[in-house]
XYZ file of N, CA and C in Angstrom:
219
model
N 11.774 -3.581 -12.292
C 10.400 -2.807 -12.270
C 10.173 -2.388 -10.626
N 9.959 -1.141 -10.297
C 9.587 -0.816 -9.071
C 8.596 -1.689 -8.286
N 8.383 -1.510 -6.997
C 7.281 -2.371 -6.407
C 6.915 -1.483 -5.125
N 5.466 -1.721 -5.011
C 4.993 -1.158 -3.585
C 4.834 -2.535 -3.002
N 5.212 -2.457 -1.642
C 4.931 -3.688 -0.938
C 4.086 -3.367 0.576
N 3.079 -3.972 1.040
C 2.264 -3.428 1.950
C 2.126 -4.797 2.997
N 2.514 -4.422 4.203
C 2.422 -5.352 5.209
C 0.927 -5.130 5.792
N 0.081 -5.792 5.449
C -1.222 -5.626 5.721
C -1.564 -5.794 7.063
N -0.974 -6.916 7.559
C -1.169 -7.559 8.826
C -1.106 -6.540 10.012
N -0.242 -5.686 9.793
C 0.068 -4.552 10.801
C -0.638 -3.199 10.528
N -1.465 -3.180 9.638
C -2.353 -2.061 9.444
C -3.323 -1.770 10.519
N -3.411 -0.439 10.625
C -4.255 -0.005 11.678
C -5.503 0.612 11.563
N -5.630 0.743 10.046
C -6.760 1.148 9.455
C -7.055 2.771 9.612
N -6.006 3.517 9.554
C -6.008 4.993 9.477
C -6.436 5.607 8.550
N -6.544 4.976 7.253
C -6.922 5.308 5.758
C -6.046 6.325 5.345
N -5.092 6.871 5.698
C -4.194 7.974 5.055
C -3.908 7.565 3.753
N -3.445 6.235 3.391
C -3.242 5.818 2.094
C -4.458 5.922 1.262
N -5.514 5.577 1.532
C -6.687 5.641 0.862
C -7.042 6.980 0.388
N -6.904 7.832 1.214
C -7.370 9.347 1.179
C -6.386 9.845 0.127
N -4.962 9.563 0.275
C -3.897 10.133 -0.549
C -3.771 9.545 -1.968
N -4.067 8.471 -2.128
C -4.048 7.673 -3.162
C -4.976 6.779 -3.602
N -6.172 7.214 -3.697
C -7.437 6.239 -3.757
C -7.306 5.515 -4.957
N -6.546 5.568 -6.000
C -6.509 4.746 -7.253
C -5.729 3.465 -6.985
N -5.104 3.583 -5.677
C -4.093 2.433 -5.413
C -4.746 1.518 -4.080
N -5.429 2.275 -3.160
C -5.787 1.739 -1.969
C -7.341 1.822 -1.692
N -7.812 1.052 -1.087
C -9.295 0.876 -0.463
C -9.292 0.281 0.881
N -10.374 0.761 1.459
C -10.534 0.483 2.996
C -11.472 -0.851 2.959
N -10.973 -2.036 3.488
C -11.794 -3.065 3.522
C -12.889 -2.806 4.576
N -14.198 -3.278 4.167
C -15.510 -3.194 4.995
C -15.329 -4.346 5.782
N -14.692 -5.632 5.494
C -14.625 -6.482 6.271
C -13.778 -6.445 7.696
N -12.749 -5.886 7.618
C -11.622 -5.602 8.837
C -11.277 -4.299 8.936
N -11.625 -3.414 8.016
C -11.353 -2.010 8.375
C -9.741 -1.563 8.087
N -8.776 -2.527 7.384
C -7.674 -2.338 7.012
C -7.615 -1.986 5.372
N -6.490 -1.327 5.288
C -6.149 -0.708 3.852
C -6.006 -2.142 2.956
N -6.219 -1.939 1.812
C -5.874 -3.083 0.782
C -5.344 -2.519 -0.429
N -4.196 -3.038 -0.903
C -3.598 -2.550 -2.114
C -4.356 -3.236 -3.284
N -4.716 -2.140 -4.038
C -5.633 -2.804 -5.176
C -4.612 -3.462 -6.272
N -5.146 -4.241 -7.084
C -4.499 -5.053 -8.085
C -3.248 -5.764 -7.466
N -3.064 -5.797 -6.491
C -1.883 -6.528 -6.108
C -1.922 -8.065 -5.835
N -0.722 -8.827 -5.635
C -0.768 -10.285 -5.489
C -0.457 -10.351 -3.877
N -1.197 -11.030 -3.304
C -0.937 -11.212 -1.716
C -0.587 -12.554 -1.347
N 0.260 -12.598 -0.323
C 0.810 -14.063 0.126
C 1.098 -13.794 1.471
N 0.720 -14.437 2.439
C 0.795 -14.257 3.789
C 0.618 -12.781 4.409
N -0.443 -12.108 4.001
C -0.637 -10.655 4.446
C 0.155 -9.912 3.872
N 1.008 -10.095 2.891
C 2.117 -9.120 2.218
C 1.763 -9.012 0.947
N 1.075 -7.828 0.343
C 0.717 -7.437 -0.678
C 1.821 -6.675 -1.526
N 2.017 -7.241 -2.712
C 3.257 -6.537 -3.841
C 2.388 -6.151 -5.103
N 2.657 -4.949 -5.436
C 2.285 -4.226 -6.768
C 3.380 -3.870 -7.456
N 3.712 -4.364 -8.726
C 4.524 -3.720 -9.509
C 4.047 -2.453 -10.211
N 4.614 -1.376 -10.086
C 4.220 -0.123 -10.719
C 5.488 0.726 -11.468
N 4.971 1.553 -12.218
C 5.865 2.461 -13.070
C 6.468 3.379 -12.137
N 7.581 3.966 -12.752
C 8.521 4.836 -11.911
C 7.506 6.106 -11.401
N 6.677 6.848 -12.099
C 6.073 7.878 -11.560
C 5.069 7.415 -10.395
N 4.459 6.386 -10.253
C 3.538 5.753 -9.263
C 4.448 5.523 -8.112
N 5.687 4.756 -8.216
C 6.870 4.597 -7.328
C 6.855 5.883 -6.489
N 7.166 6.836 -7.320
C 7.503 8.329 -6.575
C 6.395 8.847 -6.051
N 5.199 8.827 -6.447
C 4.226 9.560 -5.757
C 3.860 8.705 -4.375
N 4.090 7.492 -4.572
C 3.735 6.594 -3.542
C 4.752 6.779 -2.313
N 5.999 7.542 -2.309
C 6.922 7.811 -1.649
C 6.211 8.739 -0.493
N 5.299 9.642 -0.786
C 4.619 10.556 0.043
C 3.822 9.726 0.956
N 2.982 8.786 0.337
C 1.901 8.088 1.066
C 2.935 7.002 2.040
N 3.880 6.548 1.761
C 4.501 5.697 2.657
C 5.127 6.551 3.896
N 5.528 7.557 3.501
C 6.034 8.402 4.767
C 5.143 8.824 5.640
N 3.580 9.039 5.031
C 2.512 9.425 5.767
C 1.921 8.283 6.691
N 2.201 6.987 6.298
C 1.618 5.957 7.158
C 2.211 6.011 8.667
N 1.375 6.150 9.476
C 1.823 6.204 10.864
C 2.523 4.855 11.414
N 2.149 3.674 10.777
C 2.691 2.492 11.366
C 4.178 2.026 10.470
N 4.422 2.736 9.337
C 5.353 2.580 8.691
C 5.264 1.105 7.866
N 4.284 0.550 7.279
C 3.991 -0.563 6.666
C 3.834 -0.795 5.044
N 4.166 0.598 4.638
C 4.165 0.547 3.027
C 5.639 0.951 2.630
N 6.318 -0.352 2.020
C 7.484 -0.290 1.491
C 7.786 -0.060 0.116
N 8.593 0.435 -0.292
C 9.097 0.640 -1.816
C 10.351 -0.056 -2.049
N 10.441 -0.613 -3.140
C 11.609 -1.446 -3.626
C 11.666 -1.136 -4.954
């Protein structure tokens, strides 16, 4: 199953992911960083298994991230 991996610790809070894909991302009011919704998190790395269509749509978001911390596998 395809996955989205978010390296949250390196997030700069630009919010491009939340603007492009609000169903998967939100901005934390606590620290201003992006949060991958419905994911499991361990050591500031969030992982979310997704369907193929969501995986394909997230490729555009990953490319738009200025610090390249959204990975797809």
